[in-house]
Coordinates of C-alpha atoms in Angstrom, one line a residue:
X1 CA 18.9 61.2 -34.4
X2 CA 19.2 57.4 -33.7
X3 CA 21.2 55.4 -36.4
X4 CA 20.7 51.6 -36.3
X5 CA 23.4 49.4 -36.5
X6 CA 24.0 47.1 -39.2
X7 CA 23.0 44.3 -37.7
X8 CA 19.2 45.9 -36.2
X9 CA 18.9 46.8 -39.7
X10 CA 19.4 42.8 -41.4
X11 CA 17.0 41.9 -38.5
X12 CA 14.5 44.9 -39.4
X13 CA 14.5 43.6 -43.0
X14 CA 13.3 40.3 -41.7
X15 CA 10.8 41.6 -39.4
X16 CA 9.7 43.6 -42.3
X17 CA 9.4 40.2 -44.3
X18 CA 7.0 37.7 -41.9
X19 CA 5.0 40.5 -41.5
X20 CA 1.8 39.3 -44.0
X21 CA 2.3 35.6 -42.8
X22 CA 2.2 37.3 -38.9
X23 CA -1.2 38.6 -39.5
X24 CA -2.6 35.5 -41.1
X25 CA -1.3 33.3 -38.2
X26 CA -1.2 35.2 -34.9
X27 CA 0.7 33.3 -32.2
X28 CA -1.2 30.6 -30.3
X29 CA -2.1 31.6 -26.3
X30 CA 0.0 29.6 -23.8
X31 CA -1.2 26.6 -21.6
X32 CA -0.7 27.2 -17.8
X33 CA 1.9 24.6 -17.4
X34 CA 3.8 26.5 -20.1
X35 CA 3.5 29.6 -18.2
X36 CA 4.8 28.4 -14.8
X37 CA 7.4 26.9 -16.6
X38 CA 8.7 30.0 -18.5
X39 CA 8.1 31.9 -15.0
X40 CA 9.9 30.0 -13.0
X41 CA 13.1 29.7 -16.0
X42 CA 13.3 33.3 -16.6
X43 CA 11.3 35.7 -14.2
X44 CA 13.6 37.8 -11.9
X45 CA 10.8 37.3 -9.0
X46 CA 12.3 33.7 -9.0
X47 CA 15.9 34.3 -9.1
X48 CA 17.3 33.3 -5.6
X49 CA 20.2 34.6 -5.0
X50 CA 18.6 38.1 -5.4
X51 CA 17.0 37.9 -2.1
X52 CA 18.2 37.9 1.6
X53 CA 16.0 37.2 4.8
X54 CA 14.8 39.9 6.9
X55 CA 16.7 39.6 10.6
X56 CA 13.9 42.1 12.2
X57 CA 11.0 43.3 12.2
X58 CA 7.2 42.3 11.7
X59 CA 8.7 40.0 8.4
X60 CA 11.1 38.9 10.2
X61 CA 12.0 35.5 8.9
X62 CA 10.8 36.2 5.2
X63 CA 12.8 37.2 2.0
X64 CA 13.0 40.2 0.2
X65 CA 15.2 41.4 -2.7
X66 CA 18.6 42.5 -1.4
X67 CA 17.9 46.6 -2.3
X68 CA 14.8 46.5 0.1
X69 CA 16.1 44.4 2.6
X70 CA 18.9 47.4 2.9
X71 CA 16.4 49.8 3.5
X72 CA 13.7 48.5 5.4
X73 CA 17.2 47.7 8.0
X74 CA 18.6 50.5 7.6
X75 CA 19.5 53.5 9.6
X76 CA 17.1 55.4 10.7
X77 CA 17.1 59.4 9.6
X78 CA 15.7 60.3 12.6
X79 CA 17.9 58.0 15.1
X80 CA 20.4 61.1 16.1
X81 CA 18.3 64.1 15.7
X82 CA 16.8 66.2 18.7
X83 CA 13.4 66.6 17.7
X84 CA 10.4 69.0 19.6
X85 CA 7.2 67.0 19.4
X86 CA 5.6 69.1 22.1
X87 CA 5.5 72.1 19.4
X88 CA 4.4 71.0 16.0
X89 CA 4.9 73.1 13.0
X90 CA 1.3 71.2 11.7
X91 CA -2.1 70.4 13.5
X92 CA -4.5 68.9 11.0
X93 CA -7.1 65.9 11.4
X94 CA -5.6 64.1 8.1
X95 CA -2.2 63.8 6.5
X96 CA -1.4 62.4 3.0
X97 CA 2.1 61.5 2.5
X98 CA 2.7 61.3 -1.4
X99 CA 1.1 63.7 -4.3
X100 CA 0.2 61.3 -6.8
X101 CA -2.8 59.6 -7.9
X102 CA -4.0 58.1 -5.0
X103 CA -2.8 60.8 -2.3
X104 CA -4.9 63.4 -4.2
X105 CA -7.4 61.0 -4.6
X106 CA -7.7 60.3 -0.4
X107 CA -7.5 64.1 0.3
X108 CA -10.0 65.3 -2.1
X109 CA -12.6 62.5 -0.1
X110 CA -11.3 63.3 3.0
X111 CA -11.7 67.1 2.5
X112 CA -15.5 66.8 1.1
X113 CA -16.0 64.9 4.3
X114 CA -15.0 67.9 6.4
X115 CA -11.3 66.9 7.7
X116 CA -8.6 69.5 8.1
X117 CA -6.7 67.6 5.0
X118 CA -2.5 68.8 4.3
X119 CA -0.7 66.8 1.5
X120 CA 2.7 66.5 1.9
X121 CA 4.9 65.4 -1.1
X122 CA 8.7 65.2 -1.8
X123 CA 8.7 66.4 -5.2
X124 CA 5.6 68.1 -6.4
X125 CA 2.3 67.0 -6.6
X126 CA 1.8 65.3 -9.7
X127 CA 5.1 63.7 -9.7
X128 CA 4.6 60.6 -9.3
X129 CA 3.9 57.0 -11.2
X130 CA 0.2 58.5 -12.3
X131 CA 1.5 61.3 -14.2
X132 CA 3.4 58.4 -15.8
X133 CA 1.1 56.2 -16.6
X134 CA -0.5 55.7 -20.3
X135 CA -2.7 52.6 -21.2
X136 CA -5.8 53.5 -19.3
X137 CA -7.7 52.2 -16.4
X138 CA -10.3 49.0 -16.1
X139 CA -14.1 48.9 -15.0
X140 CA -16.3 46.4 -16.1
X141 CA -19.4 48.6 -17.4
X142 CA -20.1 47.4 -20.5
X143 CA -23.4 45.2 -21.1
X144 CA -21.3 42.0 -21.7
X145 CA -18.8 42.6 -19.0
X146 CA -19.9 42.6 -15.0
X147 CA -17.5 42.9 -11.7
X148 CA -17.2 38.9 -11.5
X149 CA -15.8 38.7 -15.0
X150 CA -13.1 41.3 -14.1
X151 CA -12.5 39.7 -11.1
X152 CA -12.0 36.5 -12.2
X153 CA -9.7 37.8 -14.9
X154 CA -7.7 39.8 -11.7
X155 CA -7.4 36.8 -9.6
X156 CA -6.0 34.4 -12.4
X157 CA -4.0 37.5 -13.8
X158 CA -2.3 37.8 -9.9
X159 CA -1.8 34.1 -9.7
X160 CA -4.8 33.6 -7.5
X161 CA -3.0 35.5 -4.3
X162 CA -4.9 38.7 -4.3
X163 CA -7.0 39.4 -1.1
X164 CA -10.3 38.5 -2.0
X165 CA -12.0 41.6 -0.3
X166 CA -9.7 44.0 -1.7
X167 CA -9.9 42.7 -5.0
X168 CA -13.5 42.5 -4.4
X169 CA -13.7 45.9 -3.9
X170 CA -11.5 47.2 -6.7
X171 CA -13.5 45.6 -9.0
X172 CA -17.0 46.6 -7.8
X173 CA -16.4 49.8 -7.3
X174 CA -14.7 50.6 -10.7
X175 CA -17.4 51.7 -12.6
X176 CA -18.2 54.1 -10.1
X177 CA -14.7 55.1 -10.0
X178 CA -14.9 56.0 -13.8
X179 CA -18.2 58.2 -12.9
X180 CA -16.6 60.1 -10.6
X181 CA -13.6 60.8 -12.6
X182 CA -15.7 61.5 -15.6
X183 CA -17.6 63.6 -13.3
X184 CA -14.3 66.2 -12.5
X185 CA -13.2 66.2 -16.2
X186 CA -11.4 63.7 -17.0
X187 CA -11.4 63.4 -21.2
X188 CA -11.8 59.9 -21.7
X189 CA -11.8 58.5 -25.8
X190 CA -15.4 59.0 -26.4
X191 CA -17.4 57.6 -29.7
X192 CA -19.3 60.0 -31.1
X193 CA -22.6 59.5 -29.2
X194 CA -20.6 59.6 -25.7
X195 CA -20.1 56.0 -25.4
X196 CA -16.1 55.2 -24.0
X197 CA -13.7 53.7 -25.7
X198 CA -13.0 50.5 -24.5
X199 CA -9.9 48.0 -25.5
X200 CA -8.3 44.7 -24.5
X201 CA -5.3 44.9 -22.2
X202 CA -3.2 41.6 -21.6
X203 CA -4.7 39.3 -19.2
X204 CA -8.7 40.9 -19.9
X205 CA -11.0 38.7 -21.7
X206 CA -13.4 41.7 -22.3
X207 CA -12.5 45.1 -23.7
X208 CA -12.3 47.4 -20.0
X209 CA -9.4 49.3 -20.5
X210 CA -10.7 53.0 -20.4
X211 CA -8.3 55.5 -22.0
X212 CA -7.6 59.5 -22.7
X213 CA -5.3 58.3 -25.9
X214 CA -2.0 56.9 -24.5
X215 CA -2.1 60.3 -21.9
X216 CA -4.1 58.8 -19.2
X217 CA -2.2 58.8 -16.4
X218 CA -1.5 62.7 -16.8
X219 CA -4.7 63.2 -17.9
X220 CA -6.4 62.1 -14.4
X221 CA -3.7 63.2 -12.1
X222 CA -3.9 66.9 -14.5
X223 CA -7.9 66.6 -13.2
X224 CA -7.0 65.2 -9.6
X225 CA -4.5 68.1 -9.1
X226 CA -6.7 71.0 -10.1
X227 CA -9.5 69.5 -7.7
X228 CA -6.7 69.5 -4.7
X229 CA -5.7 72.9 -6.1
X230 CA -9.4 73.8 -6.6
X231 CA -10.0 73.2 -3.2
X232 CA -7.7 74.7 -1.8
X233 CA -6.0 72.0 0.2
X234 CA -2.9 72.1 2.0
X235 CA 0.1 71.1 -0.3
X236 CA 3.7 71.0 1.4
X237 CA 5.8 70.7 -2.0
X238 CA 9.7 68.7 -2.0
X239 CA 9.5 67.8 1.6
X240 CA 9.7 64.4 2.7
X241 CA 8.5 61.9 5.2
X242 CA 11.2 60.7 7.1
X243 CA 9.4 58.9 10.1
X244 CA 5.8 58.4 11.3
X245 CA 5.3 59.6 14.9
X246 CA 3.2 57.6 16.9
X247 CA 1.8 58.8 20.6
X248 CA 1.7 56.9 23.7
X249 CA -1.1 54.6 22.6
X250 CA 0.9 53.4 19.8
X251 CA -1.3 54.8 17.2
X252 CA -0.2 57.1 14.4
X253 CA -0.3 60.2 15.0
X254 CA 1.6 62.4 12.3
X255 CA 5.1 62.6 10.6
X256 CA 8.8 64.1 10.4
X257 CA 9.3 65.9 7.6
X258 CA 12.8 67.1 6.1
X259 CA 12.4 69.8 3.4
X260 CA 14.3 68.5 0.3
X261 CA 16.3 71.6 -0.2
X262 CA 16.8 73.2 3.0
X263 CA 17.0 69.9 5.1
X264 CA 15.1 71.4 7.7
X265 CA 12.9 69.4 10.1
X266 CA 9.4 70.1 10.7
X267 CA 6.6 68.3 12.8
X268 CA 3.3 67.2 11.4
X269 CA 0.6 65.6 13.7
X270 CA -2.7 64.6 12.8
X271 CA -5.5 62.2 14.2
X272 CA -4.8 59.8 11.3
X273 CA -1.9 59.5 8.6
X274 CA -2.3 58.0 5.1
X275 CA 0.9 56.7 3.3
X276 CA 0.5 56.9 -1.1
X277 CA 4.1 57.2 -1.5
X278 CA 3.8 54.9 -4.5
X279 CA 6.2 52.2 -5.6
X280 CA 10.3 51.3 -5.7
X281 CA 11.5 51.2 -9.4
X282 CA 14.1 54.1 -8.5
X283 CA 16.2 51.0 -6.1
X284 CA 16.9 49.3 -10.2
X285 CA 16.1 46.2 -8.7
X286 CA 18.4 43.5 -10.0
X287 CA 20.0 46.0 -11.7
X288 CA 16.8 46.4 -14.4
X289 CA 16.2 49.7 -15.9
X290 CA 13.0 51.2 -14.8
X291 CA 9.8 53.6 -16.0
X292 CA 9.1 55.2 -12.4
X293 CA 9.2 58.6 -11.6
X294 CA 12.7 59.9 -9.9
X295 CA 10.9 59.6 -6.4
X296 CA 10.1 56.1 -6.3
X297 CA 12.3 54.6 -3.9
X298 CA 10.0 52.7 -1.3
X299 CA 10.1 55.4 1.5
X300 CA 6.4 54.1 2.7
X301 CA 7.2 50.3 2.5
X302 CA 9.9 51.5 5.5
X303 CA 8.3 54.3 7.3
X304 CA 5.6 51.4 7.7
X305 CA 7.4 48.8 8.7
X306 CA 9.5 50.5 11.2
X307 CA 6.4 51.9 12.6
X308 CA 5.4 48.4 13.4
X309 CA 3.3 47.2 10.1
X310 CA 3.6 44.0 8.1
X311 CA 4.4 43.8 4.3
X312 CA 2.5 41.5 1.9
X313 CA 3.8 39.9 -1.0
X314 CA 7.2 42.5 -0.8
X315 CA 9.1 40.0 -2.8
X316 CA 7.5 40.1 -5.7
X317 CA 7.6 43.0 -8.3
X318 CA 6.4 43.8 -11.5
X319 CA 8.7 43.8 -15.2
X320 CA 6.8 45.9 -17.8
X321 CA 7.3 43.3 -20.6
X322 CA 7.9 46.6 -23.3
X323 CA 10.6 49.2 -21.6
X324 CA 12.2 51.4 -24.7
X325 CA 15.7 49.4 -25.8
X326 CA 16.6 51.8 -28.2
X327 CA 17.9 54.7 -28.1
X328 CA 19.5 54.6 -25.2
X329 CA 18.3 58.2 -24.1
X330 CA 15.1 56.3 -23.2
X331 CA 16.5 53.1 -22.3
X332 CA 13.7 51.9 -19.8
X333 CA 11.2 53.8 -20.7
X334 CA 7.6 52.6 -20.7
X335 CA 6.2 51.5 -24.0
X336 CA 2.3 51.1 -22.8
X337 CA 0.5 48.2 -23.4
X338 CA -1.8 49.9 -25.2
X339 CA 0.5 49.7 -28.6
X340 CA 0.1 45.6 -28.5
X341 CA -3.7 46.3 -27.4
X342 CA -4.0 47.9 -30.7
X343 CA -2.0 45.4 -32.8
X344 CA 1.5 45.5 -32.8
X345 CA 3.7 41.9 -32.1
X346 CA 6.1 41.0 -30.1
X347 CA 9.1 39.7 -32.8
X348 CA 12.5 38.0 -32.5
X349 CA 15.6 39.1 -34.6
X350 CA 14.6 36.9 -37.1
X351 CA 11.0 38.3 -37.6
X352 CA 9.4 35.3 -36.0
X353 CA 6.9 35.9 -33.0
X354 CA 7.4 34.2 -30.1
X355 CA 4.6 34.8 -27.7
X356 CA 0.8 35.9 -28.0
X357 CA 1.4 39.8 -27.2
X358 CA -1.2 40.1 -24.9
X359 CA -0.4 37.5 -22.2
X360 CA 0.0 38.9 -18.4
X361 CA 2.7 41.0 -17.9
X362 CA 4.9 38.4 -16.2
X363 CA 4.6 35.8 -18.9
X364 CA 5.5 38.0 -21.4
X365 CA 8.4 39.6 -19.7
X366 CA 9.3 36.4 -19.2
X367 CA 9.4 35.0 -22.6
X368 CA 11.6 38.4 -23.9
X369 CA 14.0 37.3 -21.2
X370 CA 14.0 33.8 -22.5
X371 CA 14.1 34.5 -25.9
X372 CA 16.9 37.2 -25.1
X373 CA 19.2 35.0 -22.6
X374 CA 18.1 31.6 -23.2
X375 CA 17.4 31.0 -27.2
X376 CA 19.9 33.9 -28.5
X377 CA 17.2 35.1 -30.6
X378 CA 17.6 38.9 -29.2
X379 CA 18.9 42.3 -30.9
X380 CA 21.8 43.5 -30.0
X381 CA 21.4 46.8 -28.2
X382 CA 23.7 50.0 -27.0
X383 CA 22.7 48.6 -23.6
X384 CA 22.2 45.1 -23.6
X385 CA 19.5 43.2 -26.2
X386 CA 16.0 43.4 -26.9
X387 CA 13.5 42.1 -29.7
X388 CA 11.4 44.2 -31.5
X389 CA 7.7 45.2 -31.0
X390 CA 6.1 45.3 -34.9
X391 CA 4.6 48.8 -34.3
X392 CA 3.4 49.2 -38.1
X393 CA 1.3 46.6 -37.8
X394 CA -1.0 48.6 -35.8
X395 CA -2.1 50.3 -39.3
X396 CA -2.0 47.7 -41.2
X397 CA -5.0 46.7 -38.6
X398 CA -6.5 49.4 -37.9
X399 CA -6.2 51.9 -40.6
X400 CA -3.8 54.6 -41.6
X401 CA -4.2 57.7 -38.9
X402 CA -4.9 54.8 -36.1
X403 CA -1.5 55.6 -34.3
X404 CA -1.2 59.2 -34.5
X405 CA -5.0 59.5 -33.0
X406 CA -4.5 56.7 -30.7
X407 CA -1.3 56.6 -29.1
X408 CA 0.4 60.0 -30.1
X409 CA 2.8 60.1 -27.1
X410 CA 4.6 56.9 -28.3
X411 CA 5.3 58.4 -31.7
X412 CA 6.0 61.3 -30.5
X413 CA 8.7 59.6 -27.7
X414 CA 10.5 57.9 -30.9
X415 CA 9.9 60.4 -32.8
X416 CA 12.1 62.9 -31.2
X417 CA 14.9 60.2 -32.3
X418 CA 14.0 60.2 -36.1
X419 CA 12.2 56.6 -35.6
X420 CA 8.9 56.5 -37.2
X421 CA 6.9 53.9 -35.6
X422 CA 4.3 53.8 -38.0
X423 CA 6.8 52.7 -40.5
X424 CA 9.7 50.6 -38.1
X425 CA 9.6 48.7 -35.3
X426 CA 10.5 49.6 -32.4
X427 CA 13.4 47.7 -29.8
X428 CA 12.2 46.7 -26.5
X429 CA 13.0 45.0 -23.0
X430 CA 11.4 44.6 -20.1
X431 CA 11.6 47.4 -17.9
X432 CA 10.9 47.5 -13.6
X433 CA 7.3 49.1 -13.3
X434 CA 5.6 48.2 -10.5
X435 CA 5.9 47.1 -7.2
X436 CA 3.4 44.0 -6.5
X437 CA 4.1 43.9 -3.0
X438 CA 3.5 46.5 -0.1
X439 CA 1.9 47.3 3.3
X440 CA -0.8 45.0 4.7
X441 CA -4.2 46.6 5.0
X442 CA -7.7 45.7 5.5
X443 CA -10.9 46.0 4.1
X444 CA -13.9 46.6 6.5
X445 CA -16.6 48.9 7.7
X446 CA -14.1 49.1 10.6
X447 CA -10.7 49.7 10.1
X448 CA -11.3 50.6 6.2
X449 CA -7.5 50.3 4.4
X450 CA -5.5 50.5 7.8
X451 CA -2.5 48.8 8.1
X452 CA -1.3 46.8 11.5
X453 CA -0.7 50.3 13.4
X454 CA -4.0 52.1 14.2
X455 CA -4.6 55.1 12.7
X456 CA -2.0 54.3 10.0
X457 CA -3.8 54.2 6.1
X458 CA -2.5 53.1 2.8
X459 CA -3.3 53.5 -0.2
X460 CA -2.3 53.4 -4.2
X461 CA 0.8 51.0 -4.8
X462 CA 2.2 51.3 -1.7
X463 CA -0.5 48.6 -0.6
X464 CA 0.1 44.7 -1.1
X465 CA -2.4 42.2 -1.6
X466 CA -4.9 44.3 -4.2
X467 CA -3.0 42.4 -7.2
X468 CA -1.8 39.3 -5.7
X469 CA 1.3 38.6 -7.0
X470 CA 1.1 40.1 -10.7
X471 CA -1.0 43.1 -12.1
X472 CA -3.1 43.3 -14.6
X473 CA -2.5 46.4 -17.0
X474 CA -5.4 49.4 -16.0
X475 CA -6.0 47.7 -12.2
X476 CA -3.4 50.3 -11.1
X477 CA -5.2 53.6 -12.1
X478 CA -7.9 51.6 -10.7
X479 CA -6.6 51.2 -7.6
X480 CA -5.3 54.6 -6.7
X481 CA -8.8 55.9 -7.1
X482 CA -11.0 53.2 -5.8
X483 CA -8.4 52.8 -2.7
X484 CA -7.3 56.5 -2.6
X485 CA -11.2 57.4 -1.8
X486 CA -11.1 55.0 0.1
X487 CA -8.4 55.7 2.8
X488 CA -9.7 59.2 2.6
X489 CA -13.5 58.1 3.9
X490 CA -11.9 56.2 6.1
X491 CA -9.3 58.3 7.8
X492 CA -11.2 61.2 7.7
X493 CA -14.4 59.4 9.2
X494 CA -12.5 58.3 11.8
X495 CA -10.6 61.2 12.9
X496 CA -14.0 63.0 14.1
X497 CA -13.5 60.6 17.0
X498 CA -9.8 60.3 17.8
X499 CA -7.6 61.8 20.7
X500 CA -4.2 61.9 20.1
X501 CA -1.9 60.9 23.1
X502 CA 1.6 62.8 23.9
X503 CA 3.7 62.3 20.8
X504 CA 6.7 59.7 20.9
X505 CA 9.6 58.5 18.5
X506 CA 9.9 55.8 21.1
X507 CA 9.4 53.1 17.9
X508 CA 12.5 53.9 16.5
X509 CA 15.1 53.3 19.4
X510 CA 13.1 50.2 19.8
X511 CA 13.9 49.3 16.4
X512 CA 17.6 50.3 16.8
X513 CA 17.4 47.4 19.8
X514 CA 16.2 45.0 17.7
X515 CA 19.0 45.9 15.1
X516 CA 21.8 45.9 17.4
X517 CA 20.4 41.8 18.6
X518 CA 20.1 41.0 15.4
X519 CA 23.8 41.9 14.9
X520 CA 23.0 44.6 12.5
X521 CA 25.1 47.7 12.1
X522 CA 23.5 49.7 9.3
X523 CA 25.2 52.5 7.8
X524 CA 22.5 53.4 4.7
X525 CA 20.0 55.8 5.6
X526 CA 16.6 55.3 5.7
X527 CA 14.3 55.5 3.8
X528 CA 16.6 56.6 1.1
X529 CA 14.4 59.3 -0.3
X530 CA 16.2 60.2 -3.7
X531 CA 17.8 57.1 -6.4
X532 CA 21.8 57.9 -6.7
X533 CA 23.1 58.1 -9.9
X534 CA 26.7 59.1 -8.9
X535 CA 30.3 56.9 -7.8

């Protein structure tokens, strides 16, 4: 059971104090100079020294953190093996790399299209960033909400950098994308007459934000999984891709795979190859504790790029403003958005609020860093500091019950600790979440969410460009589904027409050249595959 220190407990008291005055004067909304000013002071996407500039490659020129920059130059796992391509242990017309949201998401469309569809997933399927997700997911389909509004909440949310037909189709698209979950099962909150839930998330200026109670990441890939099971598709369980293969044409044209426990090597080709290998919180960025699943460690940000496609926006990541602080059993863990959405405030150790709770993710991170590092008003922590997020609030607003029907995972999460968060507030920091950045894809009735290499799809948050350069909370649910069906039309429609050439690794020796003129010597491995937590 967690036992505060003396010190948490004097600040509790005071938190416990402002809290009648907090509800009669909630804390004003920020101006945008205000923002970029607290941004630029105190987010880790602006921090300098943490980045390095790429010596080869199709970035080459352009800075990314240090812990990518390793990777994406690294050593290739595939640079001293003897691999048979003539004889390949797979033949299908489609292969998913990743088992999350949006790779089930691609194979389930590309199967009801008639493809030869295999999965292939390093962990299980289901492991992955979607299982952990918990707020809910946006679509404007309310009668006081339409797909400009949500877009023009997107675009300033992202800083006005997201690609304007990808957000353009994330957001027009979303209401269908609800349907067609709804459709296979998924239990969304419901009113009583069948009407959904809907809430604010920070950024939104209408109430979007679709939920199944503070489960909805597990509760649409639980729905996604059973359809891939369901259907009986392919699913090649802890083995990872450890290089695309390409034929003679330079298109893509399957994958290595390494099986996690054995290490053997295996073959895949296919017509076309879709990457949803999800996001990068595993590298602890900058040191920052993270709320990603124990796979995320960039594999298809490299696999890409050393296959000959361009990142977007790969310096830029995303700091969940409301990571667990305390206990330190959870340090990192994601507190969803969905507890301010219902009420609760963000508090300094002196009970005061310091920012409107449901600014952008970024802003808010921000100002917990600041108020942390800069003003000394922070907690003291078992790992570092944090401020507190004024959970019981959330009754005090919503009625007696409202937490326990509404967000039972979070009390559940403290609860296992003795913490009560209808009753106490709760420690928080921000925690690495998601990765803003990723491959370069685009949209149209052509190439349909391909990447620079032919053949080569993306999909979920291993794309750049959908966000621009910050997310809104529920746009990355969105995106795995709108996107993930996507890449799966796409790929599948297009490998009714392709011919795959002889199969080559060629790429890879030609991107050991351009390391050795670059003057680089890599030892790391890559991609890395697994996060190590061992000396």
């Amino acid at each position: 059971m967690y036992k505060y220190t003396e010190e948490q407990l004097v600040s509790m008291k005071k938190v416990e104090a402002s809290r009648e005055e907090r509800l009669k004067n909630l804390f004003p909304r920020m101006t945008a100079e205000e923002k970029q000013t607290v941004l630029q002071e105190n987010h880790p996407d602006y921090i300098q020294s943490a980045y390095e500039e790429l010596k080869v490659g199709p970035n080459k020129g352009e800075k990314v953190l240090h812990e990518l920059a390793e990777l994406l130059q690294g050593k290739p796992r595939t640079l001293d093996m003897d691999i048979d391509l003539s004889n390949p242990d797979y033949d299908v017309d489609v292969l998913v790399i990743g088992g999350g949201g949006a790779g089930s998401s691609a194979a389930i469309t590309a199967h009801a299209n008639g493809a030869n569809v295999m999965m292939v997933t390093k962990l299980r399927i289901g492991d992955a960033n979607t299982m952990m997700a918990e707020g809910g997911i946006q679509a404007a389909d309310k009668e006081n909400d339409s797909p400009a509004i949500h877009y023009l909440d997107a675009f300033g949310g992202g800083h006005f950098a997201a690609k304007h037909d990808l957000l353009y189709k994330l957001v027009n698209e979303a209401p269908d994308a609800i349907k067609w979950l709804n459709d296979l099962g998924v239990m969304f909150d419901k009113a009583p007459d069948g009407t959904m839930i809907t809430t604010h998330g920070g950024g939104t200026s209408r109430k979007r934000m679709h939920a199944c109670k503070d489960y909805s990441g597990a509760e649409i890939m639980r729905t996604l999984r059973d359809e891939v099971l369901n259907r009986q598709i392919p699913v090649v369980d802890f083995t990872s891709a450890i290089e695309i293969i390409k034929d003679e044409n330079g298109h893509a044209a399957g994958a290595v795979l390494q099986n996690m426990e054995t290490g053997e090597i295996l073959v895949a080709k296919a017509k076309t190859v879709i990457i949803a290998t999800g996001g990068a919180g595993r590298l602890h960025y900058q040191g920052f504790p993270t709320s990603n699943h124990y796979g995320a460690t960039a594999d298809g940000l490299v696999l890409a790029y050393r296959a000959g496609a361009k990142l977007l926006y790969a310096d830029t990541l995303q700091y969940h403003p409301t990571g667990a602080a305390e206990p330190t059993q959870i340090f990192g863990a994601l507190v969803t958005e969905k507890v301010r959405s219902l009420g609760a405030q963000l508090v300094n150790k002196d009970g005061k609020a310091f920012v409107y709770s449901l600014e952008t993710r970024d802003v808010t991170a921000s100002t917990i860093i600041r108020e942390c590092k800069q003003r000394g008003n922070g907690v003291k922590t078992t790992d570092g500091e944090g401020v507190w997020l004024d959970t019981p609030m959330i009754e005090m607003i919503g009625g007696e019950g409202t937490i326990e029907k509404r967000i039972p995972a979070m009390m559940r999460m403290f609860g296992k600790y003795g913490i009560d968060i209808r009753k106490e507030p709760i420690l928080i920091y921000p925690t690495l979440h998601y990765q803003n950045g990723g491959i370069y894809i685009t949209y149209d009735n052509e190439r349909g969410g391909q990447s620079d290499v032919d053949n080569l799809f993306v999909a979920g948050e291993a794309v750049g460009g959908i966000h621009g350069r910050n997310r809104l909370m529920g746009n990355s649910l969105l995106d795995i589904i709108v996107f993930g069906r996507n890449a799966g039309k796409f790929a599948s429609e297009k490998a009714k027409t392709v011919k795959v050439g002889k199969l080559t690794l060629s790429h890879v020796n030609d991107f050991k050249k351009e390391l050795d003129e670059a003057g680089l010597k890599p030892e790391k491995l890559s991609p890395q595959l697994l996060p190590k937590y061992t000396r």
